[in-house]
Amino acid sequence: SQTIHQWPATLVQPVGSPLSLECTVEGTSNPNLYWYRQAAGRGLQLLFYSVGIGQISSEVPQNLSASRPQDRQFILSSKKLLLSDSGFYLCASPRAGDTEAFFGQGTRLTVV
Amino acid sequence: AQSVSQHNHHVILSEAASLELGCNYSYGGTVNLFWYVQYPGQHLQLLLKYFSGDPLVKGIKGFEAEFIKSKFSFNLRKPSVQWSDTAEYFCAVLSGGSYIPTFGRGTSLIVHP
């Protein structure tokens, strides 16, 4: 069955430090992959989506970037974190043969 | 661009009370509609979904939602809530052949025992 693994689960980073969050998908090939951010009181905001290796689309211009070095790997990065980057980051993908999205456990990032 | 509005941001109920969470979307064409739930400390998971057919959709744990096309709405209901329903609820829409769901802001539900 399909599963999404995200790590780390929690992260506390100082302002100005770099960031790398990793998401891997098992049980499917060539999945569409999404990064969402859930900020307090602001719901789920789509940050990036990818339809294949090396193909990244950005929805919101910001301090973050994404990469897809392998078919089932999706990485969210930043060179210098801002306080406003704090939030809950979720990796998601459509369930195979369906349109519903399923999610990883998320990473709670606190920038201090 | 499509948008999803959830008008109730925080709801507090006592056990056995009835629940209705509002969800409205902006797209006028064919839509797929979803409600997701995130229990404290757990993954976001699907509660129910509507693709076509009967506009009254039944999901897990006694939840149901009604698609009213004329009102662009997909409200979530439960006749009698339990303490274990305390969670955050998100409405989402897929429309116009898009494969990326758009989510509402979410509604935080707290049920007092």
Short mmCIF file of C-alpha atoms in Angstrom, two decimals:
data_model
loop_
_atom_site.label_atom_id
_atom_site.label_comp_id
_atom_site.label_asym_id
_atom_site.label_seq_id
_atom_site.Cartn_x
_atom_site.Cartn_y
_atom_site.Cartn_z
CA SER A 1 0.00 0.00 0.00
CA GLN A 2 1.06 3.57 -0.51
CA THR A 3 2.76 5.36 2.33
CA ILE A 4 4.47 8.72 2.69
CA HIS A 5 7.41 9.14 5.01
CA GLN A 6 8.46 12.55 6.24
CA TRP A 7 11.29 13.47 8.52
CA PRO A 8 12.07 14.89 10.89
CA ALA A 9 8.80 15.04 12.80
CA THR A 10 9.80 18.17 14.69
CA LEU A 11 12.55 20.68 14.13
CA VAL A 12 13.68 23.83 15.91
CA GLN A 13 16.02 25.99 13.88
CA PRO A 14 17.53 29.47 14.42
CA VAL A 15 16.76 32.32 12.05
CA GLY A 16 19.21 32.34 9.16
CA SER A 17 19.98 28.63 9.28
CA PRO A 18 19.38 26.30 6.31
CA LEU A 19 16.55 23.81 6.04
CA SER A 20 16.06 20.45 4.39
CA LEU A 21 12.89 18.42 4.82
CA GLU A 22 12.60 15.11 3.09
CA CYS A 23 9.57 13.23 1.83
CA THR A 24 9.61 9.78 0.28
CA VAL A 25 6.72 7.79 -1.15
CA GLU A 26 6.44 4.02 -1.19
CA GLY A 27 4.06 1.74 -3.02
CA THR A 28 3.67 3.70 -6.22
CA SER A 29 5.73 5.03 -9.10
CA ASN A 30 5.82 8.44 -10.77
CA PRO A 31 3.48 10.01 -8.25
CA ASN A 32 2.44 13.65 -8.22
CA LEU A 33 3.86 15.14 -5.05
CA TYR A 34 2.91 18.24 -3.13
CA TRP A 35 4.30 20.30 -0.27
CA TYR A 36 1.73 22.10 1.83
CA ARG A 37 2.24 24.38 4.81
CA GLN A 38 -0.23 24.67 7.63
CA ALA A 39 0.37 27.92 9.48
CA ALA A 40 -1.59 28.78 12.59
CA GLY A 41 -5.08 29.95 11.66
CA ARG A 42 -4.34 29.86 7.94
CA GLY A 43 -5.27 26.37 6.82
CA LEU A 44 -3.34 24.40 4.24
CA GLN A 45 -1.40 26.41 1.71
CA LEU A 46 0.08 24.72 -1.36
CA LEU A 47 3.77 25.58 -1.67
CA PHE A 48 5.10 23.36 -4.45
CA TYR A 49 3.98 20.51 -6.63
CA SER A 50 5.87 18.11 -8.85
CA VAL A 51 4.67 15.83 -11.64
CA GLY A 52 8.02 14.14 -12.18
CA ILE A 53 11.77 14.10 -11.58
CA GLY A 54 13.22 17.58 -11.83
CA GLN A 55 9.81 19.15 -12.46
CA ILE A 56 8.82 21.64 -9.78
CA SER A 57 6.09 24.25 -9.81
CA SER A 58 5.91 26.94 -7.19
CA GLU A 59 2.58 28.31 -6.05
CA VAL A 60 3.76 30.98 -3.66
CA PRO A 61 6.96 33.02 -4.09
CA GLN A 62 8.87 32.85 -0.85
CA ASN A 63 12.00 31.87 0.98
CA LEU A 64 11.65 28.18 0.20
CA SER A 65 12.56 25.90 -2.70
CA ALA A 66 11.84 22.31 -3.63
CA SER A 67 13.61 19.62 -5.56
CA ARG A 68 12.77 16.18 -6.85
CA PRO A 69 16.01 14.29 -7.36
CA GLN A 70 14.36 10.88 -7.61
CA ASP A 71 10.94 9.61 -8.63
CA ARG A 72 9.74 9.06 -5.09
CA GLN A 73 11.70 11.73 -3.26
CA PHE A 74 10.63 15.32 -2.73
CA ILE A 75 12.76 17.76 -0.76
CA LEU A 76 11.83 21.14 0.70
CA SER A 77 14.73 23.50 1.35
CA SER A 78 15.72 26.94 2.43
CA LYS A 79 19.10 28.64 2.46
CA LYS A 80 18.19 31.02 5.29
CA LEU A 81 15.14 30.51 7.45
CA LEU A 82 12.89 33.35 8.52
CA LEU A 83 10.65 33.48 11.57
CA SER A 84 7.66 33.42 9.23
CA ASP A 85 8.74 30.00 7.93
CA SER A 86 7.49 28.41 11.15
CA GLY A 87 4.61 26.05 10.58
CA PHE A 88 3.55 22.50 9.95
CA TYR A 89 4.80 21.13 6.62
CA LEU A 90 2.96 18.32 4.93
CA CYS A 91 3.95 16.19 1.97
CA ALA A 92 1.03 14.75 0.02
CA SER A 93 0.27 12.67 -3.03
CA PRO A 94 -2.87 11.43 -4.77
CA ARG A 95 -3.80 7.87 -3.97
CA ALA A 96 -3.08 5.65 -6.99
CA GLY A 97 -6.10 5.36 -9.24
CA ASP A 98 -7.96 7.97 -7.25
CA THR A 99 -8.03 11.69 -6.75
CA GLU A 100 -8.03 11.87 -2.98
CA ALA A 101 -4.78 13.05 -1.46
CA PHE A 102 -3.06 11.22 1.33
CA PHE A 103 -0.53 12.79 3.61
CA GLY A 104 2.66 12.17 5.48
CA GLN A 105 2.85 12.70 9.23
CA GLY A 106 4.17 16.21 8.77
CA THR A 107 7.10 18.17 10.13
CA ARG A 108 6.53 20.86 12.73
CA LEU A 109 9.14 23.55 12.14
CA THR A 110 9.76 26.26 14.70
CA VAL A 111 12.14 29.02 13.71
CA VAL A 112 13.54 30.86 16.74
CA ALA B 1 -8.61 30.25 -9.45
CA GLN B 2 -10.71 28.07 -7.24
CA SER B 3 -11.13 28.92 -3.60
CA VAL B 4 -12.64 27.21 -0.58
CA SER B 5 -14.24 29.00 2.35
CA GLN B 6 -14.82 27.52 5.75
CA HIS B 7 -16.71 30.08 7.76
CA ASN B 8 -16.49 28.43 11.16
CA HIS B 9 -12.90 28.65 12.35
CA HIS B 10 -13.48 27.52 15.91
CA VAL B 11 -16.42 25.49 17.15
CA ILE B 12 -16.96 24.36 20.72
CA LEU B 13 -19.70 21.86 21.52
CA SER B 14 -20.81 19.59 24.30
CA GLU B 15 -21.12 15.86 23.72
CA ALA B 16 -24.35 14.78 22.00
CA ALA B 17 -24.79 18.19 20.37
CA SER B 18 -25.35 18.28 16.63
CA LEU B 19 -22.62 19.56 14.33
CA GLU B 20 -22.67 21.35 11.01
CA LEU B 21 -19.50 22.82 9.50
CA GLY B 22 -19.87 25.03 6.48
CA CYS B 23 -17.84 24.75 3.27
CA ASN B 24 -18.33 26.83 0.13
CA TYR B 25 -16.26 26.77 -3.03
CA SER B 26 -15.94 29.13 -5.95
CA TYR B 27 -15.60 26.95 -9.05
CA GLY B 28 -18.66 26.63 -11.29
CA GLY B 29 -17.81 23.46 -13.18
CA THR B 30 -17.50 19.82 -12.22
CA VAL B 31 -15.97 19.36 -8.79
CA ASN B 32 -14.74 16.61 -6.53
CA LEU B 33 -15.25 17.49 -2.88
CA PHE B 34 -13.55 16.19 0.24
CA TRP B 35 -13.56 16.54 3.99
CA TYR B 36 -10.35 15.69 5.81
CA VAL B 37 -9.83 15.38 9.55
CA GLN B 38 -6.70 15.77 11.62
CA TYR B 39 -6.94 14.34 15.12
CA PRO B 40 -4.40 15.65 17.64
CA GLY B 41 -0.98 14.19 16.89
CA GLN B 42 -2.17 12.19 13.88
CA HIS B 43 -1.98 12.36 10.09
CA LEU B 44 -4.47 14.28 8.06
CA GLN B 45 -6.91 11.65 6.84
CA LEU B 46 -9.92 11.46 4.55
CA LEU B 47 -13.31 11.63 6.25
CA LEU B 48 -15.52 11.45 3.17
CA LYS B 49 -15.64 12.47 -0.48
CA TYR B 50 -18.10 13.31 -3.23
CA PHE B 51 -17.44 12.60 -6.91
CA SER B 52 -20.88 12.14 -8.45
CA GLY B 53 -24.29 10.59 -7.85
CA ASP B 54 -26.14 10.89 -4.57
CA PRO B 55 -25.36 14.36 -3.18
CA LEU B 56 -25.63 13.06 0.37
CA VAL B 57 -22.38 11.33 1.19
CA LYS B 58 -21.77 9.22 4.26
CA GLY B 59 -18.30 8.90 5.72
CA ILE B 60 -16.57 7.30 8.65
CA LYS B 61 -17.56 7.75 12.29
CA GLY B 62 -21.12 8.84 11.57
CA PHE B 63 -20.22 11.91 9.53
CA GLU B 64 -22.09 12.90 6.41
CA ALA B 65 -21.96 15.79 3.97
CA GLU B 66 -24.41 17.17 1.45
CA PHE B 67 -23.40 18.60 -1.89
CA ILE B 68 -25.73 21.42 -2.92
CA LYS B 69 -24.65 22.50 -6.38
CA SER B 70 -26.86 25.60 -6.49
CA LYS B 71 -25.26 26.88 -3.30
CA PHE B 72 -21.70 25.77 -4.12
CA SER B 73 -21.69 24.13 -0.71
CA PHE B 74 -20.53 20.88 0.86
CA ASN B 75 -21.40 21.12 4.54
CA LEU B 76 -20.30 18.48 7.01
CA ARG B 77 -22.78 17.18 9.57
CA LYS B 78 -22.97 14.81 12.48
CA PRO B 79 -26.17 14.41 14.53
CA SER B 80 -24.44 13.72 17.84
CA VAL B 81 -20.77 14.53 18.44
CA GLN B 82 -18.45 12.72 20.81
CA TRP B 83 -15.42 13.89 22.75
CA SER B 84 -13.28 11.86 20.34
CA ASP B 85 -14.43 14.08 17.45
CA THR B 86 -12.20 16.85 18.77
CA ALA B 87 -9.98 17.59 15.78
CA GLU B 88 -9.32 20.00 12.94
CA TYR B 89 -11.53 19.61 9.88
CA PHE B 90 -10.59 20.68 6.36
CA CYS B 91 -12.76 20.97 3.30
CA ALA B 92 -11.03 20.51 -0.08
CA VAL B 93 -11.98 20.82 -3.73
CA LEU B 94 -10.64 19.39 -6.97
CA SER B 95 -12.03 21.11 -10.02
CA GLY B 96 -11.65 21.60 -13.76
CA GLY B 97 -9.40 18.63 -14.33
CA SER B 98 -6.91 19.83 -11.73
CA TYR B 99 -5.06 17.18 -9.78
CA ILE B 100 -4.13 19.47 -6.91
CA PRO B 101 -6.68 19.91 -4.14
CA THR B 102 -7.40 23.36 -2.76
CA PHE B 103 -8.05 23.40 0.96
CA GLY B 104 -10.07 25.68 3.17
CA ARG B 105 -8.61 27.30 6.27
CA GLY B 106 -9.86 24.54 8.50
CA THR B 107 -12.22 24.43 11.46
CA SER B 108 -11.03 23.56 14.91
CA LEU B 109 -13.68 21.54 16.74
CA ILE B 110 -13.51 21.03 20.48
CA VAL B 111 -16.05 18.72 22.09
CA HIS B 112 -16.42 18.89 25.85
CA PRO B 113 -17.32 15.66 27.62
#
